[in-house]
Amino acid sequence: DSGVTQTPKHLITATGQRVTLRCSPRSGDLSVYWYQQSLDQGLQFLIQYYNGEERAKGNILERFSAQQFPDLHSELNLSSLELGDSALYFCASSVNPRSGNPSDTQYFGPGTRLTVL
Amino acid sequence: GQQLNQSPQSMFIQEGEDVSMNCTSSSIFNTWLWYKQDPGEGPVLLIALYKAGELTSNGRLTAQFGITRKDSFLNISASIPSDVGIYFCAGQTNFGNEKLTFGTGTRLTIIP
């Protein structure tokens, strides 16, 4: 158990809909990362938040957005869903991305499997 | 998005055999990580490497950070059934937690 929790475990929805994925980081971790894992693209970085603020953006579509709340949990919002958005979405957390401490690495949650029909 | 080249894509071995896999990049990374993913689960960190040339072990697993900073290797000795899964390398440009760039994965299957 990594200490990172994600809900829901599975989500089935229809094209055009909007969903919210939730992540609670490990206790004490300030930074949250979202990744998408699909069969054709592998594991891809989407976005990073640190202590409530957006820190870095990766291959995140404009239809997707995220935020990190004062209690440090994060939500990933996916809207106008398309069939191609079906994937596993992982959240990871770490203590402090710029501490310079090499041991501050990322630990992953169990993921949310999104199926768009 | 960028993915690191990982080989082999898949391996079929017998229990007790040793396993080797590698990961290469066209750009330099300052941190290399190896993760294992079981079906329906998130990646689990196996080994982290922070220095070029570094050789680090974790039980039966040994990983090396290539001298050029553009590659890394993972060896598993005396494989056991619970080693089955997908192994991913990941690189970071900066120390401590900028985004991870993942490899394409190596699927390990153990033949009974």
PDB file of C-alpha atoms in Angstrom:
ATOM      1  CA  ASP A   1       0.000   0.000   0.000  1.00  0.00           C
ATOM      2  CA  SER A   2       1.618   3.226  -1.207  1.00  0.00           C
ATOM      3  CA  GLY A   3      -0.527   5.464   0.997  1.00  0.00           C
ATOM      4  CA  VAL A   4      -1.977   7.235  -2.046  1.00  0.00           C
ATOM      5  CA  THR A   5      -5.711   6.675  -2.456  1.00  0.00           C
ATOM      6  CA  GLN A   6      -7.816   7.170  -5.548  1.00  0.00           C
ATOM      7  CA  THR A   7     -11.553   7.024  -6.076  1.00  0.00           C
ATOM      8  CA  PRO A   8     -13.467   5.633  -7.791  1.00  0.00           C
ATOM      9  CA  LYS A   9     -11.678   2.428  -8.777  1.00  0.00           C
ATOM     10  CA  HIS A  10     -13.792   2.037 -11.898  1.00  0.00           C
ATOM     11  CA  LEU A  11     -15.886   4.514 -13.841  1.00  0.00           C
ATOM     12  CA  ILE A  12     -18.075   3.764 -16.842  1.00  0.00           C
ATOM     13  CA  THR A  13     -19.692   6.639 -18.665  1.00  0.00           C
ATOM     14  CA  ALA A  14     -20.874   7.754 -22.082  1.00  0.00           C
ATOM     15  CA  THR A  15     -19.319  10.015 -24.680  1.00  0.00           C
ATOM     16  CA  GLY A  16     -19.906  13.694 -24.048  1.00  0.00           C
ATOM     17  CA  GLN A  17     -20.162  13.289 -20.299  1.00  0.00           C
ATOM     18  CA  ARG A  18     -18.041  14.821 -17.548  1.00  0.00           C
ATOM     19  CA  VAL A  19     -16.378  12.942 -14.694  1.00  0.00           C
ATOM     20  CA  THR A  20     -14.256  13.779 -11.673  1.00  0.00           C
ATOM     21  CA  LEU A  21     -11.449  11.598 -10.386  1.00  0.00           C
ATOM     22  CA  ARG A  22     -10.211  12.083  -6.857  1.00  0.00           C
ATOM     23  CA  CYS A  23      -6.796  11.546  -5.293  1.00  0.00           C
ATOM     24  CA  SER A  24      -5.586  11.784  -1.712  1.00  0.00           C
ATOM     25  CA  PRO A  25      -1.798  11.969  -1.429  1.00  0.00           C
ATOM     26  CA  ARG A  26       0.321  10.291   1.210  1.00  0.00           C
ATOM     27  CA  SER A  27       0.307  12.029   4.540  1.00  0.00           C
ATOM     28  CA  GLY A  28       2.770  14.904   4.417  1.00  0.00           C
ATOM     29  CA  ASP A  29       3.179  14.931   0.649  1.00  0.00           C
ATOM     30  CA  LEU A  30       2.693  18.352  -0.877  1.00  0.00           C
ATOM     31  CA  SER A  31       2.926  17.488  -4.543  1.00  0.00           C
ATOM     32  CA  VAL A  32       0.433  15.561  -6.643  1.00  0.00           C
ATOM     33  CA  TYR A  33       0.941  14.300 -10.183  1.00  0.00           C
ATOM     34  CA  TRP A  34      -1.601  12.890 -12.625  1.00  0.00           C
ATOM     35  CA  TYR A  35      -0.699  10.335 -15.276  1.00  0.00           C
ATOM     36  CA  GLN A  36      -2.715   8.638 -17.995  1.00  0.00           C
ATOM     37  CA  GLN A  37      -1.997   5.072 -19.062  1.00  0.00           C
ATOM     38  CA  SER A  38      -3.435   3.904 -22.361  1.00  0.00           C
ATOM     39  CA  LEU A  39      -2.522   0.959 -24.550  1.00  0.00           C
ATOM     40  CA  ASP A  40      -1.191   3.050 -27.400  1.00  0.00           C
ATOM     41  CA  GLN A  41       0.486   5.889 -25.478  1.00  0.00           C
ATOM     42  CA  GLY A  42       1.788   4.140 -22.386  1.00  0.00           C
ATOM     43  CA  LEU A  43       2.172   6.115 -19.158  1.00  0.00           C
ATOM     44  CA  GLN A  44       2.042   9.824 -19.870  1.00  0.00           C
ATOM     45  CA  PHE A  45       2.377  12.745 -17.472  1.00  0.00           C
ATOM     46  CA  LEU A  46      -0.637  15.060 -17.447  1.00  0.00           C
ATOM     47  CA  ILE A  47      -0.200  17.694 -14.750  1.00  0.00           C
ATOM     48  CA  GLN A  48       1.494  18.439 -11.418  1.00  0.00           C
ATOM     49  CA  TYR A  49       0.333  20.465  -8.435  1.00  0.00           C
ATOM     50  CA  TYR A  50       2.381  21.576  -5.480  1.00  0.00           C
ATOM     51  CA  ASN A  51       0.737  22.890  -2.337  1.00  0.00           C
ATOM     52  CA  GLY A  52      -2.351  24.010  -4.202  1.00  0.00           C
ATOM     53  CA  GLU A  53      -0.670  25.567  -7.212  1.00  0.00           C
ATOM     54  CA  GLU A  54      -0.136  24.190 -10.681  1.00  0.00           C
ATOM     55  CA  ARG A  55       3.573  23.404 -11.119  1.00  0.00           C
ATOM     56  CA  ALA A  56       3.901  21.689 -14.494  1.00  0.00           C
ATOM     57  CA  LYS A  57       1.779  20.616 -17.412  1.00  0.00           C
ATOM     58  CA  GLY A  58       2.319  17.709 -19.724  1.00  0.00           C
ATOM     59  CA  ASN A  59       0.154  16.161 -22.383  1.00  0.00           C
ATOM     60  CA  ILE A  60      -3.120  17.298 -20.893  1.00  0.00           C
ATOM     61  CA  LEU A  61      -6.016  18.057 -23.200  1.00  0.00           C
ATOM     62  CA  GLU A  62      -7.903  21.338 -22.882  1.00  0.00           C
ATOM     63  CA  ARG A  63     -11.012  19.301 -22.010  1.00  0.00           C
ATOM     64  CA  PHE A  64      -9.203  18.124 -18.876  1.00  0.00           C
ATOM     65  CA  SER A  65      -8.489  20.196 -15.802  1.00  0.00           C
ATOM     66  CA  ALA A  66      -7.257  19.589 -12.306  1.00  0.00           C
ATOM     67  CA  GLN A  67      -6.953  21.300  -8.973  1.00  0.00           C
ATOM     68  CA  GLN A  68      -5.434  20.711  -5.581  1.00  0.00           C
ATOM     69  CA  PHE A  69      -7.396  21.741  -2.516  1.00  0.00           C
ATOM     70  CA  PRO A  70      -6.174  23.202   0.811  1.00  0.00           C
ATOM     71  CA  ASP A  71      -6.262  19.743   2.399  1.00  0.00           C
ATOM     72  CA  LEU A  72      -3.930  18.684  -0.464  1.00  0.00           C
ATOM     73  CA  HIS A  73      -6.277  16.223  -2.121  1.00  0.00           C
ATOM     74  CA  SER A  74      -6.593  16.659  -5.846  1.00  0.00           C
ATOM     75  CA  GLU A  75      -9.279  16.209  -8.453  1.00  0.00           C
ATOM     76  CA  LEU A  76      -8.933  15.592 -12.164  1.00  0.00           C
ATOM     77  CA  ASN A  77     -11.916  16.725 -14.201  1.00  0.00           C
ATOM     78  CA  LEU A  78     -12.488  15.213 -17.624  1.00  0.00           C
ATOM     79  CA  SER A  79     -15.196  16.738 -19.794  1.00  0.00           C
ATOM     80  CA  SER A  80     -16.750  16.163 -23.212  1.00  0.00           C
ATOM     81  CA  LEU A  81     -15.472  12.633 -22.968  1.00  0.00           C
ATOM     82  CA  GLU A  82     -14.483  10.739 -26.087  1.00  0.00           C
ATOM     83  CA  LEU A  83     -13.929   7.038 -26.663  1.00  0.00           C
ATOM     84  CA  GLY A  84     -10.190   7.664 -26.763  1.00  0.00           C
ATOM     85  CA  ASP A  85     -10.212   8.959 -23.211  1.00  0.00           C
ATOM     86  CA  SER A  86     -10.733   5.434 -21.946  1.00  0.00           C
ATOM     87  CA  ALA A  87      -7.617   4.680 -19.920  1.00  0.00           C
ATOM     88  CA  LEU A  88      -6.188   4.154 -16.483  1.00  0.00           C
ATOM     89  CA  TYR A  89      -5.613   7.412 -14.631  1.00  0.00           C
ATOM     90  CA  PHE A  90      -3.005   7.394 -11.892  1.00  0.00           C
ATOM     91  CA  CYS A  91      -2.223   9.873  -9.226  1.00  0.00           C
ATOM     92  CA  ALA A  92       1.208  10.000  -7.600  1.00  0.00           C
ATOM     93  CA  SER A  93       2.480  12.078  -4.719  1.00  0.00           C
ATOM     94  CA  SER A  94       5.794  13.204  -3.339  1.00  0.00           C
ATOM     95  CA  VAL A  95       6.962  15.333  -0.440  1.00  0.00           C
ATOM     96  CA  ASN A  96       8.563  18.345  -2.019  1.00  0.00           C
ATOM     97  CA  PRO A  97       9.584  18.397  -5.662  1.00  0.00           C
ATOM     98  CA  ARG A  98      12.353  20.897  -5.239  1.00  0.00           C
ATOM     99  CA  SER A  99      13.824  19.889  -1.951  1.00  0.00           C
ATOM    100  CA  GLY A 100      16.872  18.558  -3.719  1.00  0.00           C
ATOM    101  CA  ASN A 101      16.499  15.450  -1.625  1.00  0.00           C
ATOM    102  CA  PRO A 102      16.947  12.497  -3.961  1.00  0.00           C
ATOM    103  CA  SER A 103      14.770  10.275  -1.836  1.00  0.00           C
ATOM    104  CA  ASP A 104      11.698  12.442  -2.476  1.00  0.00           C
ATOM    105  CA  THR A 105      10.376  10.229  -5.184  1.00  0.00           C
ATOM    106  CA  GLN A 106       6.879   9.586  -6.461  1.00  0.00           C
ATOM    107  CA  TYR A 107       4.527   6.929  -5.094  1.00  0.00           C
ATOM    108  CA  PHE A 108       1.528   5.880  -7.139  1.00  0.00           C
ATOM    109  CA  GLY A 109      -2.063   5.226  -6.200  1.00  0.00           C
ATOM    110  CA  PRO A 110      -4.040   2.203  -7.460  1.00  0.00           C
ATOM    111  CA  GLY A 111      -5.575   4.146 -10.325  1.00  0.00           C
ATOM    112  CA  THR A 112      -9.039   4.816 -11.726  1.00  0.00           C
ATOM    113  CA  ARG A 113     -10.070   2.825 -14.767  1.00  0.00           C
ATOM    114  CA  LEU A 114     -12.232   5.010 -16.986  1.00  0.00           C
ATOM    115  CA  THR A 115     -14.316   3.409 -19.695  1.00  0.00           C
ATOM    116  CA  VAL A 116     -16.122   5.680 -22.137  1.00  0.00           C
ATOM    117  CA  LEU A 117     -18.857   3.959 -24.133  1.00  0.00           C
TER     118      LEU A 117
ATOM    119  CA  GLY B   1       4.457  12.445 -25.595  1.00  0.00           C
ATOM    120  CA  GLN B   2       7.984  11.186 -25.131  1.00  0.00           C
ATOM    121  CA  GLN B   3       8.563   7.598 -24.076  1.00  0.00           C
ATOM    122  CA  LEU B   4      11.840   5.921 -23.303  1.00  0.00           C
ATOM    123  CA  ASN B   5      12.818   2.883 -25.374  1.00  0.00           C
ATOM    124  CA  GLN B   6      12.675  -0.232 -23.271  1.00  0.00           C
ATOM    125  CA  SER B   7      13.736  -3.708 -24.363  1.00  0.00           C
ATOM    126  CA  PRO B   8      12.790  -6.384 -24.624  1.00  0.00           C
ATOM    127  CA  GLN B   9       9.065  -5.732 -24.961  1.00  0.00           C
ATOM    128  CA  SER B  10       8.277  -9.098 -23.432  1.00  0.00           C
ATOM    129  CA  MET B  11      10.123 -12.021 -21.908  1.00  0.00           C
ATOM    130  CA  PHE B  12       9.086 -15.602 -21.342  1.00  0.00           C
ATOM    131  CA  ILE B  13      11.355 -17.367 -18.878  1.00  0.00           C
ATOM    132  CA  GLN B  14      11.377 -20.313 -16.563  1.00  0.00           C
ATOM    133  CA  GLU B  15      11.370 -19.965 -12.816  1.00  0.00           C
ATOM    134  CA  GLY B  16      14.902 -19.646 -11.483  1.00  0.00           C
ATOM    135  CA  GLU B  17      16.296 -17.927 -14.563  1.00  0.00           C
ATOM    136  CA  ASP B  18      17.954 -14.526 -14.470  1.00  0.00           C
ATOM    137  CA  VAL B  19      16.379 -11.596 -16.305  1.00  0.00           C
ATOM    138  CA  SER B  20      17.929  -8.519 -17.899  1.00  0.00           C
ATOM    139  CA  MET B  21      16.184  -5.523 -19.391  1.00  0.00           C
ATOM    140  CA  ASN B  22      17.298  -2.074 -20.402  1.00  0.00           C
ATOM    141  CA  CYS B  23      16.070   1.373 -21.108  1.00  0.00           C
ATOM    142  CA  THR B  24      17.529   4.004 -23.412  1.00  0.00           C
ATOM    143  CA  SER B  25      16.856   7.654 -24.013  1.00  0.00           C
ATOM    144  CA  SER B  26      17.895  10.223 -26.572  1.00  0.00           C
ATOM    145  CA  SER B  27      18.258  12.793 -23.808  1.00  0.00           C
ATOM    146  CA  ILE B  28      20.009  12.898 -20.461  1.00  0.00           C
ATOM    147  CA  PHE B  29      18.280  12.143 -17.192  1.00  0.00           C
ATOM    148  CA  ASN B  30      19.646  12.848 -13.727  1.00  0.00           C
ATOM    149  CA  THR B  31      17.489  10.253 -12.003  1.00  0.00           C
ATOM    150  CA  TRP B  32      16.486   6.809 -13.187  1.00  0.00           C
ATOM    151  CA  LEU B  33      13.759   4.774 -11.534  1.00  0.00           C
ATOM    152  CA  TRP B  34      12.429   1.271 -12.034  1.00  0.00           C
ATOM    153  CA  TYR B  35       8.791   0.446 -11.289  1.00  0.00           C
ATOM    154  CA  LYS B  36       6.789  -2.792 -11.435  1.00  0.00           C
ATOM    155  CA  GLN B  37       3.103  -2.835 -12.268  1.00  0.00           C
ATOM    156  CA  ASP B  38       0.765  -5.730 -11.559  1.00  0.00           C
ATOM    157  CA  PRO B  39      -2.541  -6.015 -13.440  1.00  0.00           C
ATOM    158  CA  GLY B  40      -5.069  -3.454 -12.242  1.00  0.00           C
ATOM    159  CA  GLU B  41      -2.594  -1.824  -9.882  1.00  0.00           C
ATOM    160  CA  GLY B  42      -0.450   1.275  -9.856  1.00  0.00           C
ATOM    161  CA  PRO B  43       3.308   1.205 -10.497  1.00  0.00           C
ATOM    162  CA  VAL B  44       5.352   0.263  -7.442  1.00  0.00           C
ATOM    163  CA  LEU B  45       8.837   1.684  -7.018  1.00  0.00           C
ATOM    164  CA  LEU B  46      11.577  -0.967  -7.059  1.00  0.00           C
ATOM    165  CA  ILE B  47      14.855   0.898  -7.309  1.00  0.00           C
ATOM    166  CA  ALA B  48      15.941   4.533  -7.611  1.00  0.00           C
ATOM    167  CA  LEU B  49      19.272   5.640  -9.085  1.00  0.00           C
ATOM    168  CA  TYR B  50      20.664   9.132  -8.620  1.00  0.00           C
ATOM    169  CA  LYS B  51      24.242   9.082  -9.873  1.00  0.00           C
ATOM    170  CA  ALA B  52      25.805   8.149 -13.217  1.00  0.00           C
ATOM    171  CA  GLY B  53      27.542   4.782 -12.948  1.00  0.00           C
ATOM    172  CA  GLU B  54      25.672   3.904  -9.754  1.00  0.00           C
ATOM    173  CA  LEU B  55      24.843   0.239  -9.160  1.00  0.00           C
ATOM    174  CA  THR B  56      22.048  -0.368  -6.648  1.00  0.00           C
ATOM    175  CA  SER B  57      20.502  -3.580  -5.371  1.00  0.00           C
ATOM    176  CA  ASN B  58      17.178  -4.375  -3.773  1.00  0.00           C
ATOM    177  CA  GLY B  59      17.114  -8.058  -2.872  1.00  0.00           C
ATOM    178  CA  ARG B  60      17.306 -10.044  -6.097  1.00  0.00           C
ATOM    179  CA  LEU B  61      17.046  -6.870  -8.167  1.00  0.00           C
ATOM    180  CA  THR B  62      20.046  -4.893  -9.337  1.00  0.00           C
ATOM    181  CA  ALA B  63      19.894  -1.739 -11.420  1.00  0.00           C
ATOM    182  CA  GLN B  64      22.542   0.453 -12.958  1.00  0.00           C
ATOM    183  CA  PHE B  65      22.550   4.098 -13.988  1.00  0.00           C
ATOM    184  CA  GLY B  66      24.408   4.305 -17.287  1.00  0.00           C
ATOM    185  CA  ILE B  67      27.556   6.380 -17.459  1.00  0.00           C
ATOM    186  CA  THR B  68      26.186   8.464 -20.355  1.00  0.00           C
ATOM    187  CA  ARG B  69      23.050   9.276 -18.290  1.00  0.00           C
ATOM    188  CA  LYS B  70      21.037   8.095 -21.277  1.00  0.00           C
ATOM    189  CA  ASP B  71      20.402   4.521 -20.224  1.00  0.00           C
ATOM    190  CA  SER B  72      19.694   2.203 -17.343  1.00  0.00           C
ATOM    191  CA  PHE B  73      19.617  -1.549 -16.794  1.00  0.00           C
ATOM    192  CA  LEU B  74      17.642  -3.821 -14.495  1.00  0.00           C
ATOM    193  CA  ASN B  75      18.593  -7.390 -13.635  1.00  0.00           C
ATOM    194  CA  ILE B  76      16.497  -9.871 -11.688  1.00  0.00           C
ATOM    195  CA  SER B  77      18.257 -12.947 -10.420  1.00  0.00           C
ATOM    196  CA  ALA B  78      16.671 -16.349  -9.771  1.00  0.00           C
ATOM    197  CA  SER B  79      13.196 -15.320 -10.875  1.00  0.00           C
ATOM    198  CA  ILE B  80      10.172 -16.469  -8.886  1.00  0.00           C
ATOM    199  CA  PRO B  81       6.461 -16.521  -9.823  1.00  0.00           C
ATOM    200  CA  SER B  82       5.709 -13.219  -8.075  1.00  0.00           C
ATOM    201  CA  ASP B  83       8.153 -11.455 -10.424  1.00  0.00           C
ATOM    202  CA  VAL B  84       5.498 -11.676 -13.148  1.00  0.00           C
ATOM    203  CA  GLY B  85       4.287  -8.245 -14.220  1.00  0.00           C
ATOM    204  CA  ILE B  86       5.261  -5.253 -16.309  1.00  0.00           C
ATOM    205  CA  TYR B  87       8.482  -3.439 -15.513  1.00  0.00           C
ATOM    206  CA  PHE B  88       8.841   0.220 -16.375  1.00  0.00           C
ATOM    207  CA  CYS B  89      11.852   2.434 -16.336  1.00  0.00           C
ATOM    208  CA  ALA B  90      11.330   6.128 -15.708  1.00  0.00           C
ATOM    209  CA  GLY B  91      13.603   9.113 -15.976  1.00  0.00           C
ATOM    210  CA  GLN B  92      13.620  12.504 -14.335  1.00  0.00           C
ATOM    211  CA  THR B  93      15.470  15.520 -15.617  1.00  0.00           C
ATOM    212  CA  ASN B  94      15.924  17.083 -12.192  1.00  0.00           C
ATOM    213  CA  PHE B  95      16.409  15.658  -8.737  1.00  0.00           C
ATOM    214  CA  GLY B  96      13.428  15.150  -6.513  1.00  0.00           C
ATOM    215  CA  ASN B  97      10.343  15.066  -8.474  1.00  0.00           C
ATOM    216  CA  GLU B  98       9.770  16.777 -11.623  1.00  0.00           C
ATOM    217  CA  LYS B  99       7.583  14.740 -13.956  1.00  0.00           C
ATOM    218  CA  LEU B 100       8.477  11.160 -14.775  1.00  0.00           C
ATOM    219  CA  THR B 101       9.047  10.096 -18.369  1.00  0.00           C
ATOM    220  CA  PHE B 102       8.258   6.404 -18.632  1.00  0.00           C
ATOM    221  CA  GLY B 103       9.592   3.620 -20.771  1.00  0.00           C
ATOM    222  CA  THR B 104       7.427   1.446 -22.959  1.00  0.00           C
ATOM    223  CA  GLY B 105       7.526  -1.422 -20.466  1.00  0.00           C
ATOM    224  CA  THR B 106       8.814  -5.002 -20.392  1.00  0.00           C
ATOM    225  CA  ARG B 107       6.226  -7.700 -19.726  1.00  0.00           C
ATOM    226  CA  LEU B 108       7.696 -10.616 -17.793  1.00  0.00           C
ATOM    227  CA  THR B 109       5.985 -14.001 -17.951  1.00  0.00           C
ATOM    228  CA  ILE B 110       7.196 -17.075 -16.117  1.00  0.00           C
ATOM    229  CA  ILE B 111       6.572 -20.376 -17.832  1.00  0.00           C
ATOM    230  CA  PRO B 112       5.699 -23.181 -15.434  1.00  0.00           C
TER     231      PRO B 112
END
